Amino acid sequence: MPARESDEALALALYHVRCQDAGMPPSESGLQRFLSALLAQASNESTMRLRGLQLGARAGQVLARSLDASVTALDLNGNGGFGEAGARELIPLIEAGSLRVLDLGGCNIGGGFASREAFLGTRVCTASLRTHVAGHYRNANTHTITKLSHSLVE
């Protein structure tokens, strides 16, 4: 990412809401640093990696509006400002069945979030519980969670 025109529009929108959430004005040099960090991540047609880009809650709105059904895995690990507000924006993608793997590690998601919200059949990985949701919960010591973590970085 960015490869297509829609990818470029998404990258630009994410940068602008990142600036809004951080209370800083957008700049050409900031945009170039953001795009460099984004391009350094290995995303493909079905997996979008947005790790450690300092995305805030508004990014959830942008992603909910912009992602199409081809994206089945979303890795937001390390975006501390994303929080539960950003995660809630992704629920329609999860309920629609398109988003099947969501990594929210390091996104300041409370431990009870996965159990409170409608992550129906989706594998969700959060920082505090490393929760795997597919009808039941497991802790970080299980093989399933380890396998999930590896699948997001392959």
JSON list of C-alpha atoms in Angstrom, two decimals:
[
{"chain": "A", "resi": 1, "resn": "MET", "atom": "CA", "xyz": [0.00, 0.00, 0.00]},
{"chain": "A", "resi": 2, "resn": "PRO", "atom": "CA", "xyz": [-0.39, 2.53, -1.68]},
{"chain": "A", "resi": 3, "resn": "ALA", "atom": "CA", "xyz": [-0.59, 0.87, -5.10]},
{"chain": "A", "resi": 4, "resn": "ARG", "atom": "CA", "xyz": [-3.96, 1.84, -6.55]},
{"chain": "A", "resi": 5, "resn": "GLU", "atom": "CA", "xyz": [-5.57, 5.26, -6.60]},
{"chain": "A", "resi": 6, "resn": "SER", "atom": "CA", "xyz": [-7.95, 4.16, -3.83]},
{"chain": "A", "resi": 7, "resn": "ASP", "atom": "CA", "xyz": [-4.95, 3.05, -1.74]},
{"chain": "A", "resi": 8, "resn": "GLU", "atom": "CA", "xyz": [-3.38, 6.47, -2.16]},
{"chain": "A", "resi": 9, "resn": "ALA", "atom": "CA", "xyz": [-6.63, 8.16, -1.13]},
{"chain": "A", "resi": 10, "resn": "LEU", "atom": "CA", "xyz": [-6.83, 5.91, 1.94]},
{"chain": "A", "resi": 11, "resn": "ALA", "atom": "CA", "xyz": [-3.22, 6.66, 2.89]},
{"chain": "A", "resi": 12, "resn": "LEU", "atom": "CA", "xyz": [-3.83, 10.39, 2.57]},
{"chain": "A", "resi": 13, "resn": "ALA", "atom": "CA", "xyz": [-7.06, 10.20, 4.60]},
{"chain": "A", "resi": 14, "resn": "LEU", "atom": "CA", "xyz": [-5.31, 8.18, 7.34]},
{"chain": "A", "resi": 15, "resn": "TYR", "atom": "CA", "xyz": [-2.51, 10.74, 7.51]},
{"chain": "A", "resi": 16, "resn": "HIS", "atom": "CA", "xyz": [-4.94, 13.63, 7.84]},
{"chain": "A", "resi": 17, "resn": "VAL", "atom": "CA", "xyz": [-6.99, 12.02, 10.63]},
{"chain": "A", "resi": 18, "resn": "ARG", "atom": "CA", "xyz": [-3.74, 11.05, 12.36]},
{"chain": "A", "resi": 19, "resn": "CYS", "atom": "CA", "xyz": [-2.80, 14.72, 12.36]},
{"chain": "A", "resi": 20, "resn": "GLN", "atom": "CA", "xyz": [-6.26, 15.69, 13.68]},
{"chain": "A", "resi": 21, "resn": "ASP", "atom": "CA", "xyz": [-6.08, 13.12, 16.48]},
{"chain": "A", "resi": 22, "resn": "ALA", "atom": "CA", "xyz": [-2.59, 14.32, 17.44]},
{"chain": "A", "resi": 23, "resn": "GLY", "atom": "CA", "xyz": [-3.56, 18.00, 17.24]},
{"chain": "A", "resi": 24, "resn": "MET", "atom": "CA", "xyz": [-0.82, 18.81, 14.76]},
{"chain": "A", "resi": 25, "resn": "PRO", "atom": "CA", "xyz": [-1.01, 20.47, 11.36]},
{"chain": "A", "resi": 26, "resn": "PRO", "atom": "CA", "xyz": [-0.36, 18.28, 8.30]},
{"chain": "A", "resi": 27, "resn": "SER", "atom": "CA", "xyz": [2.91, 18.96, 6.52]},
{"chain": "A", "resi": 28, "resn": "GLU", "atom": "CA", "xyz": [4.58, 17.71, 3.37]},
{"chain": "A", "resi": 29, "resn": "SER", "atom": "CA", "xyz": [7.52, 16.27, 5.34]},
{"chain": "A", "resi": 30, "resn": "GLY", "atom": "CA", "xyz": [5.15, 14.60, 7.81]},
{"chain": "A", "resi": 31, "resn": "LEU", "atom": "CA", "xyz": [3.19, 13.07, 4.96]},
{"chain": "A", "resi": 32, "resn": "GLN", "atom": "CA", "xyz": [6.39, 11.76, 3.37]},
{"chain": "A", "resi": 33, "resn": "ARG", "atom": "CA", "xyz": [7.50, 10.15, 6.66]},
{"chain": "A", "resi": 34, "resn": "PHE", "atom": "CA", "xyz": [4.03, 8.61, 7.09]},
{"chain": "A", "resi": 35, "resn": "LEU", "atom": "CA", "xyz": [4.02, 7.23, 3.55]},
{"chain": "A", "resi": 36, "resn": "SER", "atom": "CA", "xyz": [7.54, 5.83, 3.99]},
{"chain": "A", "resi": 37, "resn": "ALA", "atom": "CA", "xyz": [6.49, 4.04, 7.18]},
{"chain": "A", "resi": 38, "resn": "LEU", "atom": "CA", "xyz": [3.37, 2.75, 5.47]},
{"chain": "A", "resi": 39, "resn": "LEU", "atom": "CA", "xyz": [5.22, 1.49, 2.39]},
{"chain": "A", "resi": 40, "resn": "ALA", "atom": "CA", "xyz": [7.78, -0.29, 4.58]},
{"chain": "A", "resi": 41, "resn": "GLN", "atom": "CA", "xyz": [5.03, -2.62, 5.79]},
{"chain": "A", "resi": 42, "resn": "ALA", "atom": "CA", "xyz": [4.27, -5.67, 3.69]},
{"chain": "A", "resi": 43, "resn": "SER", "atom": "CA", "xyz": [0.57, -5.47, 2.89]},
{"chain": "A", "resi": 44, "resn": "ASN", "atom": "CA", "xyz": [-1.18, -7.33, 0.10]},
{"chain": "A", "resi": 45, "resn": "GLU", "atom": "CA", "xyz": [-4.67, -7.60, -1.39]},
{"chain": "A", "resi": 46, "resn": "SER", "atom": "CA", "xyz": [-6.14, -9.44, 1.60]},
{"chain": "A", "resi": 47, "resn": "THR", "atom": "CA", "xyz": [-3.97, -8.21, 4.50]},
{"chain": "A", "resi": 48, "resn": "MET", "atom": "CA", "xyz": [-3.48, -4.59, 5.49]},
{"chain": "A", "resi": 49, "resn": "ARG", "atom": "CA", "xyz": [-0.70, -3.80, 7.95]},
{"chain": "A", "resi": 50, "resn": "LEU", "atom": "CA", "xyz": [-0.86, -0.42, 9.65]},
{"chain": "A", "resi": 51, "resn": "ARG", "atom": "CA", "xyz": [1.44, -1.15, 12.59]},
{"chain": "A", "resi": 52, "resn": "GLY", "atom": "CA", "xyz": [2.80, 1.61, 14.79]},
{"chain": "A", "resi": 53, "resn": "LEU", "atom": "CA", "xyz": [1.64, 4.52, 12.61]},
{"chain": "A", "resi": 54, "resn": "GLN", "atom": "CA", "xyz": [0.29, 6.51, 15.59]},
{"chain": "A", "resi": 55, "resn": "LEU", "atom": "CA", "xyz": [-3.27, 6.20, 14.30]},
{"chain": "A", "resi": 56, "resn": "GLY", "atom": "CA", "xyz": [-6.02, 7.47, 16.57]},
{"chain": "A", "resi": 57, "resn": "ALA", "atom": "CA", "xyz": [-9.73, 6.74, 16.89]},
{"chain": "A", "resi": 58, "resn": "ARG", "atom": "CA", "xyz": [-10.67, 8.72, 13.77]},
{"chain": "A", "resi": 59, "resn": "ALA", "atom": "CA", "xyz": [-8.70, 6.20, 11.70]},
{"chain": "A", "resi": 60, "resn": "GLY", "atom": "CA", "xyz": [-11.38, 3.63, 12.58]},
{"chain": "A", "resi": 61, "resn": "GLN", "atom": "CA", "xyz": [-13.97, 5.76, 10.78]},
{"chain": "A", "resi": 62, "resn": "VAL", "atom": "CA", "xyz": [-11.75, 6.12, 7.70]},
{"chain": "A", "resi": 63, "resn": "LEU", "atom": "CA", "xyz": [-11.04, 2.39, 7.59]},
{"chain": "A", "resi": 64, "resn": "ALA", "atom": "CA", "xyz": [-14.71, 1.47, 8.06]},
{"chain": "A", "resi": 65, "resn": "ARG", "atom": "CA", "xyz": [-15.66, 3.68, 5.09]},
{"chain": "A", "resi": 66, "resn": "SER", "atom": "CA", "xyz": [-12.72, 2.74, 2.86]},
{"chain": "A", "resi": 67, "resn": "LEU", "atom": "CA", "xyz": [-11.93, -0.96, 3.20]},
{"chain": "A", "resi": 68, "resn": "ASP", "atom": "CA", "xyz": [-13.53, -3.27, 0.70]},
{"chain": "A", "resi": 69, "resn": "ALA", "atom": "CA", "xyz": [-14.37, -6.94, 1.12]},
{"chain": "A", "resi": 70, "resn": "SER", "atom": "CA", "xyz": [-11.00, -8.04, -0.29]},
{"chain": "A", "resi": 71, "resn": "VAL", "atom": "CA", "xyz": [-9.29, -7.01, 2.98]},
{"chain": "A", "resi": 72, "resn": "THR", "atom": "CA", "xyz": [-9.83, -9.93, 5.35]},
{"chain": "A", "resi": 73, "resn": "ALA", "atom": "CA", "xyz": [-7.01, -9.20, 7.84]},
{"chain": "A", "resi": 74, "resn": "LEU", "atom": "CA", "xyz": [-6.20, -5.86, 9.45]},
{"chain": "A", "resi": 75, "resn": "ASP", "atom": "CA", "xyz": [-3.14, -5.37, 11.64]},
{"chain": "A", "resi": 76, "resn": "LEU", "atom": "CA", "xyz": [-3.32, -2.20, 13.73]},
{"chain": "A", "resi": 77, "resn": "ASN", "atom": "CA", "xyz": [-0.83, -3.34, 16.38]},
{"chain": "A", "resi": 78, "resn": "GLY", "atom": "CA", "xyz": [1.01, -0.54, 18.17]},
{"chain": "A", "resi": 79, "resn": "ASN", "atom": "CA", "xyz": [-1.42, 2.32, 17.46]},
{"chain": "A", "resi": 80, "resn": "GLY", "atom": "CA", "xyz": [-1.93, 3.37, 21.08]},
{"chain": "A", "resi": 81, "resn": "GLY", "atom": "CA", "xyz": [-4.41, 6.12, 20.31]},
{"chain": "A", "resi": 82, "resn": "PHE", "atom": "CA", "xyz": [-6.75, 3.86, 18.31]},
{"chain": "A", "resi": 83, "resn": "GLY", "atom": "CA", "xyz": [-8.52, 2.59, 21.41]},
{"chain": "A", "resi": 84, "resn": "GLU", "atom": "CA", "xyz": [-12.00, 1.20, 21.81]},
{"chain": "A", "resi": 85, "resn": "ALA", "atom": "CA", "xyz": [-13.57, 4.12, 19.92]},
{"chain": "A", "resi": 86, "resn": "GLY", "atom": "CA", "xyz": [-11.58, 3.25, 16.79]},
{"chain": "A", "resi": 87, "resn": "ALA", "atom": "CA", "xyz": [-12.24, -0.47, 17.22]},
{"chain": "A", "resi": 88, "resn": "ARG", "atom": "CA", "xyz": [-15.99, 0.08, 17.50]},
{"chain": "A", "resi": 89, "resn": "GLU", "atom": "CA", "xyz": [-15.96, 1.70, 14.07]},
{"chain": "A", "resi": 90, "resn": "LEU", "atom": "CA", "xyz": [-14.74, -1.60, 12.60]},
{"chain": "A", "resi": 91, "resn": "ILE", "atom": "CA", "xyz": [-17.66, -3.65, 13.94]},
{"chain": "A", "resi": 92, "resn": "PRO", "atom": "CA", "xyz": [-19.74, -3.28, 10.73]},
{"chain": "A", "resi": 93, "resn": "LEU", "atom": "CA", "xyz": [-16.86, -4.81, 8.72]},
{"chain": "A", "resi": 94, "resn": "ILE", "atom": "CA", "xyz": [-16.72, -7.69, 11.17]},
{"chain": "A", "resi": 95, "resn": "GLU", "atom": "CA", "xyz": [-20.47, -8.21, 11.18]},
{"chain": "A", "resi": 96, "resn": "ALA", "atom": "CA", "xyz": [-20.53, -8.17, 7.38]},
{"chain": "A", "resi": 97, "resn": "GLY", "atom": "CA", "xyz": [-18.07, -11.07, 7.46]},
{"chain": "A", "resi": 98, "resn": "SER", "atom": "CA", "xyz": [-15.36, -9.46, 5.36]},
{"chain": "A", "resi": 99, "resn": "LEU", "atom": "CA", "xyz": [-12.87, -8.75, 8.17]},
{"chain": "A", "resi": 100, "resn": "ARG", "atom": "CA", "xyz": [-11.86, -12.06, 9.75]},
{"chain": "A", "resi": 101, "resn": "VAL", "atom": "CA", "xyz": [-8.55, -11.24, 11.48]},
{"chain": "A", "resi": 102, "resn": "LEU", "atom": "CA", "xyz": [-8.01, -8.07, 13.48]},
{"chain": "A", "resi": 103, "resn": "ASP", "atom": "CA", "xyz": [-4.86, -7.36, 15.51]},
{"chain": "A", "resi": 104, "resn": "LEU", "atom": "CA", "xyz": [-5.45, -4.62, 18.09]},
{"chain": "A", "resi": 105, "resn": "GLY", "atom": "CA", "xyz": [-2.37, -5.33, 20.19]},
{"chain": "A", "resi": 106, "resn": "GLY", "atom": "CA", "xyz": [-0.95, -2.15, 21.68]},
{"chain": "A", "resi": 107, "resn": "CYS", "atom": "CA", "xyz": [-4.07, -0.15, 20.76]},
{"chain": "A", "resi": 108, "resn": "ASN", "atom": "CA", "xyz": [-5.20, 0.53, 24.35]},
{"chain": "A", "resi": 109, "resn": "ILE", "atom": "CA", "xyz": [-8.16, -1.80, 24.17]},
{"chain": "A", "resi": 110, "resn": "GLY", "atom": "CA", "xyz": [-9.61, -2.71, 27.56]},
{"chain": "A", "resi": 111, "resn": "GLY", "atom": "CA", "xyz": [-9.61, -6.35, 28.59]},
{"chain": "A", "resi": 112, "resn": "GLY", "atom": "CA", "xyz": [-13.38, -6.66, 28.48]},
{"chain": "A", "resi": 113, "resn": "PHE", "atom": "CA", "xyz": [-13.75, -5.12, 25.03]},
{"chain": "A", "resi": 114, "resn": "ALA", "atom": "CA", "xyz": [-13.73, -8.34, 23.02]},
{"chain": "A", "resi": 115, "resn": "SER", "atom": "CA", "xyz": [-16.31, -9.92, 25.28]},
{"chain": "A", "resi": 116, "resn": "ARG", "atom": "CA", "xyz": [-18.54, -6.80, 25.27]},
{"chain": "A", "resi": 117, "resn": "GLU", "atom": "CA", "xyz": [-18.53, -6.11, 21.56]},
{"chain": "A", "resi": 118, "resn": "ALA", "atom": "CA", "xyz": [-19.84, -8.04, 18.59]},
{"chain": "A", "resi": 119, "resn": "PHE", "atom": "CA", "xyz": [-16.68, -9.63, 17.24]},
{"chain": "A", "resi": 120, "resn": "LEU", "atom": "CA", "xyz": [-18.70, -12.50, 15.83]},
{"chain": "A", "resi": 121, "resn": "GLY", "atom": "CA", "xyz": [-16.41, -15.34, 14.75]},
{"chain": "A", "resi": 122, "resn": "THR", "atom": "CA", "xyz": [-13.49, -12.96, 14.16]},
{"chain": "A", "resi": 123, "resn": "ARG", "atom": "CA", "xyz": [-10.04, -13.59, 15.49]},
{"chain": "A", "resi": 124, "resn": "VAL", "atom": "CA", "xyz": [-9.21, -10.52, 17.54]},
{"chain": "A", "resi": 125, "resn": "CYS", "atom": "CA", "xyz": [-5.84, -10.00, 19.15]},
{"chain": "A", "resi": 126, "resn": "THR", "atom": "CA", "xyz": [-5.70, -7.29, 21.85]},
{"chain": "A", "resi": 127, "resn": "ALA", "atom": "CA", "xyz": [-2.77, -6.14, 23.93]},
{"chain": "A", "resi": 128, "resn": "SER", "atom": "CA", "xyz": [-4.12, -6.91, 27.36]},
{"chain": "A", "resi": 129, "resn": "LEU", "atom": "CA", "xyz": [-5.69, -10.34, 26.83]},
{"chain": "A", "resi": 130, "resn": "ARG", "atom": "CA", "xyz": [-4.35, -11.41, 23.45]},
{"chain": "A", "resi": 131, "resn": "THR", "atom": "CA", "xyz": [-7.92, -12.56, 22.95]},
{"chain": "A", "resi": 132, "resn": "HIS", "atom": "CA", "xyz": [-8.89, -15.02, 20.27]},
{"chain": "A", "resi": 133, "resn": "VAL", "atom": "CA", "xyz": [-12.57, -14.81, 19.51]},
{"chain": "A", "resi": 134, "resn": "ALA", "atom": "CA", "xyz": [-14.11, -17.62, 17.53]},
{"chain": "A", "resi": 135, "resn": "GLY", "atom": "CA", "xyz": [-16.90, -18.67, 19.82]},
{"chain": "A", "resi": 136, "resn": "HIS", "atom": "CA", "xyz": [-14.67, -18.86, 22.91]},
{"chain": "A", "resi": 137, "resn": "TYR", "atom": "CA", "xyz": [-11.72, -17.18, 24.62]},
{"chain": "A", "resi": 138, "resn": "ARG", "atom": "CA", "xyz": [-8.18, -18.40, 25.15]},
{"chain": "A", "resi": 139, "resn": "ASN", "atom": "CA", "xyz": [-5.22, -16.86, 26.90]},
{"chain": "A", "resi": 140, "resn": "ALA", "atom": "CA", "xyz": [-1.87, -15.83, 25.44]},
{"chain": "A", "resi": 141, "resn": "ASN", "atom": "CA", "xyz": [-0.25, -19.18, 26.23]},
{"chain": "A", "resi": 142, "resn": "THR", "atom": "CA", "xyz": [-2.27, -21.15, 23.73]},
{"chain": "A", "resi": 143, "resn": "HIS", "atom": "CA", "xyz": [-0.99, -22.30, 20.37]},
{"chain": "A", "resi": 144, "resn": "THR", "atom": "CA", "xyz": [-3.93, -20.61, 18.62]},
{"chain": "A", "resi": 145, "resn": "ILE", "atom": "CA", "xyz": [-2.87, -17.14, 19.73]},
{"chain": "A", "resi": 146, "resn": "THR", "atom": "CA", "xyz": [0.76, -17.77, 18.81]},
{"chain": "A", "resi": 147, "resn": "LYS", "atom": "CA", "xyz": [-0.38, -18.97, 15.40]},
{"chain": "A", "resi": 148, "resn": "LEU", "atom": "CA", "xyz": [-2.57, -15.87, 14.99]},
{"chain": "A", "resi": 149, "resn": "SER", "atom": "CA", "xyz": [0.29, -13.53, 15.86]},
{"chain": "A", "resi": 150, "resn": "HIS", "atom": "CA", "xyz": [2.55, -15.25, 13.34]},
{"chain": "A", "resi": 151, "resn": "SER", "atom": "CA", "xyz": [-0.09, -15.17, 10.60]},
{"chain": "A", "resi": 152, "resn": "LEU", "atom": "CA", "xyz": [-0.33, -11.39, 10.90]},
{"chain": "A", "resi": 153, "resn": "VAL", "atom": "CA", "xyz": [3.37, -10.85, 10.28]},
{"chain": "A", "resi": 154, "resn": "GLU", "atom": "CA", "xyz": [3.94, -13.42, 7.52]}
]
